[in-house]
Amino acid sequence: MFKRLQTKLTVLYAGLFGVALTLIAAAVLLAITANAERQVRGELVAGGAVFDRLWAMRSSDLENDAGLMTRDFGFREAMASHDGATAQSALENLRQRSGVDVALSVTLDGQTAASDGHSLGADGAAIAQAVQTDTADVDPAGVAVIGGAPYQAIATPILSPTLMGWVVFAQKLDRREMSALEGLSSIPLHAQVLERGADGWISAGEPLSGADTRRVSRFVSDALANHAGPQQLSMSDGAAIALVKPLKTLDGAPSAVLLLRYPMAMVMAPYRLLMELLVGIGLAGMALAVAGSWALARSVTRPVSALVAAAQRLQQGEAAQVVVETGDEVGRLGESFNLMAEAIGERERRITHLAMSDAETGLPNRLALERRLATAADAQGALVAALSIDRFAMVRGVIGYELAGALVRHVAARLAVVAPGAAIGRLSSDTLGMVFRAADGAAAAEMMARAVDGPMQVGDATIDVSVTIGVADSRQPDPDRSPFVAAAIAVAQARTGHRRVAAFDPEAYGDPAANLSLMSQMMQAIEAGHIEVFYQPKFDIRRGCVGALEALVRWRHPQRGLIGPDLFIPLAEETGHIRALTDRVLAQAIADQQHLRAAKHDLDISVNISGRLLSDTDFADAALRVVGSAPGRIWFEITETAVIDNPEEALRQVERFADAGIGVSIDDYGSGLSSLAYLREIRAEELKIDKAFILDLAASRKNTLLVRSTIDLAHSLGMKVTAEGVETNEAFALLAGMGCDYAQGFLIERPLPLKDVLTFLHEDRAAARRYG
Ligand code: C2E
Ligand code: CA
Ligand code: CA
């Protein structure tokens, strides 16, 4: 209901206080009322007693006056002689003297005569009747109604000596009388005489409103029936405590009462000030409670709100601390929050540091360098260099990871000396990155390379360190790659060019991005038949004719045209797609051998088998099945390095191929790390000398020697020898002279599609030409 804790607390506290206050006020009011009522009841009872006394006093006064009259001789004479006028005058005389309101005589026959000569009518008859019936009493006394108003009356018999009649003296019970009575009470009572009328109790002297008459009448009836003491009576002018006192009547019937009333308002009047004070104190207390609980709630919620705000700041990654003002729970919560925020901040700083540094060397990492470059580039533009430690993998293999890390640190330290002010970090395991300024980047890098190169003591080992540096210029923004990537590529470019320093050359780099999806395209090309197989003839030097063909794969790319194997074979080997490609070439070669045979050209065909496939038993199984269906002999060309990498498995497969009648050629002999030991173990029938030795055979005496000894060696091991890359007649002649068995190269023919091979064979061009 209430959104804010402060409002909630305030309402709760103030509400509780209000309830308590109301309860107290109610209790006080009840106590006061009960007390006042009790007091008033007592007063009313006392008032009733006073009235009784007053009544008795008045009665005896009237009785004295009436007695005086009945003893008056003249009056008695007049009554006896029925001299009404004299009797009346005597009566009137006495009445006036004694100050009585009404005096009348009643004869034995019930005739009444008022002293002032007024006719009494029905009232007179009623009085006469009452006087005559009330014989038990010597002096009948009580309330009588005359002219509609109540009177206190007393009747005294006239004896002369026999009863001649009665004298009745009556004093009006009017407002004045009542006031006298009221005046005698210690509290301001209201007294009133009521008579029983036809419809209930009515006030003769002091008329009431219709509603009040009914209420009073019912009240009086109930009180008389229950003989009750003072009771609550509600009237139109408010509640009152009232006491009903039955009055004796002249005729003895219970037909008149005295009603003593005391309004509650007056009862409570003395307490009004107290009540007002109480209400005032209550309201002031309430206001204080509201203000107090508001302040208290504020003292609780303010630090909580501050905590909430701080937590939000913390969430947004800002520094957040709250001011702790108290030592209570909220204060302690604030302290804990501050500690927590500090710990989070500290952790964040640590994480940022970790994210920005190389764990092994503690140097800034690539991310840190890139940030550094961003700020440096903003200012003026800067150069970026990548320093790659040469032979790093090899060195690491010898000294281990830990010392290799130390080596990187040492190199960075040397660099920092020669390039003060440069930002230095680690880009990758063997490469440091650098952001620096120089007029000529390449010259500066050359100077750095010279400064860093040289022997370095790492642990127990002394290492000859040399670096290759690639430089990129961040001032020429390149959308394709970051300056660090460009610098790293420049390192590779430097190495290919056998240079120590190179600036990034975008043209030489080309667009390798196009090759990224080459493999999926190649797989589609195999499906679509875009993979073709060309054949290059191998010339049998001794027989002077084409002796065999080597199958060489080509990719006819719809957009890029004919793509040579050098572009996609290494990629296919790396990604494992070489299997599918080789299956395709082998199947095509066997099919084409069938075509050739149909054209009466029964030729062996060599297929290149990637080193990776030599350890693939599954491939070997499939290849052996397929080759079994070939019409002629199939050769597999394998490089010797493939065997050296995984000798056991590779030799086992080669063994299986040889057993199945497949000819095995050792390809590219001399290009890698040739090992004579393996040469003996491989069950090969042919050795192909790498074209690197043949291309400049005529020019290099060293190569001539190497080729000659290789031919002799192969022959001594029972192998035929093919020379690749025969481009010139000189080379051909030399090879022929050395006893080489086959020549393969552009001199004889380039790799050709099958139909061109057929034409070439058909025209017998090889035989037509004279080589050497
Ligand atoms: P390789 O097995 O050494 O094939 C001979 C390469 O030398 C061929 O290049 C051929 O065109 C080239 N060549 C032939 N005669 C001469 C010459 O007189 N002078 C010069 N400079 N080059 C000559 P190609 O066709 O581009 O093939 C390159 C390499 O791709 C091959 O070298 C071979 O290792 C690989 N290769 C080709 N086809 C396949 C294949 O189907 N499977 C596998 N695994 N590798 C293949
Ligand atoms: Ca080959
Ligand atoms: Ca070769």
XYZ file of N, CA and C in Angstrom, residues 89-214:
378
model
N -65.991 34.472 53.564
C -65.179 35.653 53.857
C -64.157 35.352 54.927
N -64.565 34.557 55.948
C -63.626 34.199 57.012
C -62.486 33.360 56.445
N -62.854 32.475 55.580
C -61.851 31.601 54.948
C -60.841 32.400 54.123
N -61.431 33.372 53.406
C -60.595 34.207 52.534
C -59.623 35.025 53.365
N -60.134 35.479 54.473
C -59.327 36.268 55.393
C -58.086 35.501 55.819
N -58.377 34.330 56.318
C -57.273 33.506 56.821
C -56.302 33.141 55.689
N -56.877 32.802 54.561
C -56.044 32.441 53.425
C -55.044 33.536 53.117
N -55.616 34.785 53.117
C -54.735 35.900 52.785
C -53.682 36.088 53.869
N -54.086 35.898 55.088
C -53.131 36.108 56.179
C -52.012 35.082 56.132
N -52.387 33.894 55.902
C -51.352 32.853 55.938
C -50.642 32.679 54.579
N -51.086 33.439 53.591
C -50.386 33.407 52.282
C -50.524 32.093 51.553
N -51.678 31.426 51.786
C -51.914 30.155 51.086
C -52.557 30.470 49.741
N -52.271 29.608 48.745
C -52.763 29.907 47.389
C -54.273 29.691 47.283
N -54.713 28.560 47.767
C -56.161 28.256 47.642
C -56.679 27.771 48.992
N -57.871 28.264 49.332
C -58.562 27.749 50.534
C -59.996 27.473 50.124
N -60.512 26.338 50.549
C -61.902 26.034 50.190
C -62.534 25.199 51.302
N -63.855 25.244 51.266
C -64.575 24.459 52.270
C -65.345 23.370 51.563
N -65.483 22.247 52.250
C -66.248 21.136 51.688
C -67.311 20.765 52.713
N -68.563 20.789 52.232
C -69.626 20.410 53.159
C -69.780 18.905 53.126
N -70.573 18.424 54.108
C -70.748 16.974 54.191
C -71.464 16.432 52.972
N -72.326 17.295 52.410
C -73.013 16.804 51.206
C -72.177 17.002 49.919
N -70.918 17.395 50.147
C -69.979 17.416 48.996
C -69.979 18.735 48.261
N -70.581 19.821 48.884
C -70.520 21.120 48.218
C -69.185 21.761 48.512
N -68.519 22.294 47.480
C -67.259 22.974 47.692
C -67.422 24.450 47.375
N -66.726 25.239 48.171
C -66.750 26.679 47.900
C -65.347 27.225 48.116
N -64.843 27.865 47.090
C -63.504 28.451 47.212
C -63.595 29.749 47.966
N -62.578 30.117 48.699
C -62.619 31.299 49.544
C -62.717 32.554 48.696
N -62.156 32.527 47.496
C -62.219 33.741 46.667
C -63.445 33.739 45.772
N -64.351 32.762 46.002
C -65.626 32.771 45.290
C -65.547 32.134 43.913
N -64.359 31.730 43.474
C -64.243 31.067 42.165
C -64.925 29.731 42.158
N -65.508 29.405 41.033
C -66.101 28.067 40.946
C -64.988 27.063 40.666
N -65.032 25.954 41.368
C -63.949 24.970 41.194
C -64.316 23.870 40.188
N -65.632 23.786 39.909
C -66.103 22.829 38.897
C -65.764 21.391 39.268
N -65.243 20.701 38.210
C -64.923 19.268 38.384
C -63.832 19.067 39.410
N -62.847 20.013 39.460
C -61.764 19.914 40.422
C -62.330 19.876 41.844
N -63.328 20.754 42.076
C -63.950 20.822 43.406
C -64.604 19.499 43.758
N -65.340 18.936 42.784
C -66.027 17.660 43.025
C -65.024 16.568 43.348
N -63.896 16.584 42.609
C -62.865 15.554 42.840
C -62.277 15.691 44.224
N -62.040 16.966 44.621
C -61.465 17.190 45.956
C -62.454 16.700 47.007
N -63.731 17.059 46.841
C -64.752 16.665 47.816
C -64.798 15.158 47.940
N -64.748 14.537 46.774
C -64.794 13.062 46.767
C -63.622 12.472 47.526
N -62.395 13.059 47.250
C -61.174 12.565 47.887
C -61.241 12.747 49.393
N -61.744 13.895 49.802
C -61.801 14.215 51.234
C -62.754 13.249 51.925
N -63.901 13.008 51.262
C -64.915 12.175 51.896
C -64.458 10.710 51.991
N -63.792 10.229 50.956
C -63.376 8.822 50.976
C -62.227 8.572 51.933
N -61.376 9.533 52.072
C -60.132 9.321 52.823
C -60.386 9.422 54.314
N -61.128 8.477 54.842
C -61.524 8.564 56.239
C -60.471 7.991 57.161
N -59.684 7.088 56.648
C -58.678 6.453 57.506
C -57.725 7.489 58.050
N -57.452 8.419 57.221
C -56.518 9.463 57.603
C -57.283 10.551 58.347
N -56.679 11.045 59.393
C -57.358 12.136 60.102
C -57.342 13.383 59.235
N -56.135 13.652 58.769
C -56.032 14.818 57.892
C -55.593 14.355 56.504
N -56.514 14.203 55.609
C -56.092 13.796 54.260
C -55.186 14.872 53.628
N -54.086 14.428 53.090
C -53.140 15.355 52.477
C -52.532 14.732 51.217
N -52.100 15.596 50.340
C -51.464 15.080 49.096
C -51.638 16.073 47.961
N -51.299 15.568 46.776
C -51.370 16.434 45.600
C -52.800 16.453 45.087
N -53.241 17.664 44.751
C -54.545 17.795 44.123
C -54.369 18.682 42.915
N -55.246 18.446 41.934
C -55.126 19.257 40.718
C -56.262 20.264 40.701
N -55.859 21.526 40.589
C -56.871 22.575 40.538
C -56.543 23.456 39.332
N -57.540 23.547 38.491
C -57.341 24.403 37.297
C -56.184 23.904 36.457
N -56.026 22.570 36.491
C -54.979 21.986 35.624
C -53.604 22.045 36.240
N -53.417 22.687 37.388
C -52.081 22.789 37.972
C -52.026 22.000 39.259
N -50.894 21.391 39.599
C -50.786 20.610 40.813
C -50.650 21.497 42.043
N -51.257 21.054 43.059
C -51.224 21.772 44.340
C -50.895 20.777 45.436
N -50.178 21.282 46.467
C -50.060 20.455 47.681
C -51.242 20.845 48.568
N -52.049 19.863 48.869
C -53.298 20.189 49.594
C -53.382 19.397 50.903
N -54.094 19.991 51.825
C -54.372 19.300 53.103
C -55.808 19.604 53.521
N -56.502 18.575 53.972
C -57.906 18.768 54.398
C -58.004 18.571 55.918
N -58.646 19.506 56.560
C -58.822 19.411 58.018
C -60.324 19.402 58.319
N -60.817 18.443 59.112
C -62.264 18.385 59.375
C -62.729 19.539 60.288
N -63.998 19.950 60.042
C -64.591 21.000 60.884
C -65.517 20.251 61.858
N -65.128 20.309 63.134
C -65.907 19.570 64.141
C -66.597 20.588 65.035
N -67.953 20.434 65.194
C -68.629 21.476 65.994
C -69.786 20.888 66.773
N -69.604 20.000 67.566
C -68.451 19.084 67.704
C -68.521 17.973 66.701
N -69.777 17.862 66.123
C -69.856 16.807 65.094
C -69.268 17.317 63.790
N -68.912 16.382 62.906
C -68.288 16.753 61.628
C -69.263 17.518 60.777
N -68.839 18.720 60.396
C -69.723 19.542 59.573
C -69.187 19.654 58.142
N -67.968 19.387 58.046
C -67.336 19.531 56.694
C -65.830 19.599 56.844
N -65.202 20.096 55.786
C -63.721 20.158 55.798
C -63.225 21.503 55.266
N -62.115 21.860 55.757
C -61.426 23.016 55.158
C -60.203 22.439 54.413
N -60.061 22.859 53.158
C -58.907 22.387 52.353
C -58.014 23.576 52.018
N -56.769 23.493 52.472
C -55.766 24.514 52.091
C -54.795 23.895 51.062
N -54.577 24.671 50.024
C -53.674 24.120 48.979
C -52.636 25.147 48.539
N -51.442 24.678 48.438
C -50.356 25.561 47.982
C -49.903 25.055 46.594
N -49.808 26.013 45.715
C -49.484 25.630 44.326
C -48.063 25.044 44.232
N -47.943 23.907 43.485
C -46.599 23.337 43.251
C -46.099 23.884 41.904
N -45.883 25.163 41.855
C -45.515 25.762 40.560
C -43.993 25.878 40.430
N -43.572 26.583 39.426
C -42.155 26.708 39.115
C -41.385 27.307 40.293
N -42.045 28.237 40.931
C -41.411 28.920 42.049
C -41.095 27.920 43.150
N -42.082 27.093 43.430
C -41.895 26.070 44.455
C -40.733 25.154 44.063
N -40.799 24.770 42.823
C -39.784 23.835 42.324
C -38.399 24.463 42.415
N -38.352 25.764 42.082
C -37.069 26.464 42.132
C -36.549 26.478 43.548
N -37.491 26.665 44.503
C -37.075 26.679 45.902
C -36.448 25.324 46.249
N -37.129 24.303 45.764
C -36.619 22.963 46.015
C -35.237 22.779 45.378
N -35.158 23.223 44.104
C -33.897 23.087 43.377
C -32.782 23.818 44.110
N -33.153 24.966 44.696
C -32.155 25.782 45.384
C -31.586 25.099 46.608
N -32.336 24.191 47.156
C -31.877 23.519 48.365
C -30.844 22.425 48.074
N -30.774 22.021 46.812
C -29.849 20.926 46.466
C -28.447 21.495 46.238
N -27.480 20.653 46.523
C -26.094 21.118 46.317
C -25.722 21.092 44.838
N -26.551 20.420 44.020
C -26.270 20.420 42.571
C -27.456 21.033 41.867
N -27.240 21.568 40.670
C -28.358 22.239 39.986
C -29.350 21.239 39.405
N -30.246 20.801 40.273
C -31.284 19.843 39.869
C -32.389 20.548 39.120
N -33.163 19.730 38.396
C -34.391 20.275 37.815
C -35.537 19.442 38.362
N -36.465 20.102 39.021
C -37.575 19.375 39.644
C -38.865 19.695 38.908
N -39.750 18.703 38.874
C -40.973 18.853 38.088
C -42.009 17.870 38.631
N -43.244 18.324 38.695
C -44.296 17.407 39.163
C -45.071 16.921 37.965
N -45.330 15.620 37.920
C -46.101 15.052 36.808
C -47.327 14.351 37.363
N -48.396 14.421 36.576
C -49.586 13.703 37.004
C -49.944 12.664 35.950
N -50.669 11.694 36.460
C -51.113 10.669 35.505
C -52.331 11.201 34.763
N -52.193 11.333 33.491
C -53.315 11.780 32.676
C -53.923 10.595 31.978
N -54.781 10.902 31.038
C -55.452 9.821 30.315
C -54.452 9.036 29.462
N -53.439 9.745 28.835
C -52.495 9.064 27.928
C -51.152 8.871 28.606
N -51.106 8.908 29.900
C -49.815 8.705 30.564
C -49.500 9.885 31.460
N -48.192 9.985 31.741
C -47.774 11.014 32.679
C -47.525 12.315 31.956
N -48.172 13.364 32.517
C -47.994 14.655 31.868
C -47.568 15.671 32.914
N -46.903 16.686 32.402
C -46.457 17.733 33.291
C -47.494 18.833 33.251
N -48.119 19.059 34.369
C -49.189 20.047 34.382
C -48.617 21.452 34.397
N -47.697 21.694 35.266
C -47.206 23.060 35.425
C -46.254 23.487 34.325
N -45.528 22.550 33.777
C -44.416 22.926 32.875
C -44.485 22.036 31.634
N -45.234 22.459 30.623
C -45.480 21.578 29.473
C -44.169 21.193 28.767
N -44.106 19.943 28.272
C -42.934 19.447 27.523
C -43.331 19.253 26.063
N -42.372 19.087 25.207
C -42.678 18.819 23.788
C -43.291 17.421 23.690
N -43.953 17.148 22.571
C -44.661 15.871 22.402
C -43.719 14.692 22.604
N -42.550 14.753 21.945
C -41.614 13.620 22.016
C -41.107 13.441 23.434
N -40.759 14.530 24.071
C -40.258 14.466 25.437
C -41.342 13.940 26.378
N -42.579 14.369 26.154
C -43.690 13.907 26.993
C -43.771 12.390 26.939
N -43.668 11.860 25.712
C -43.753 10.401 25.552
C -42.597 9.718 26.261
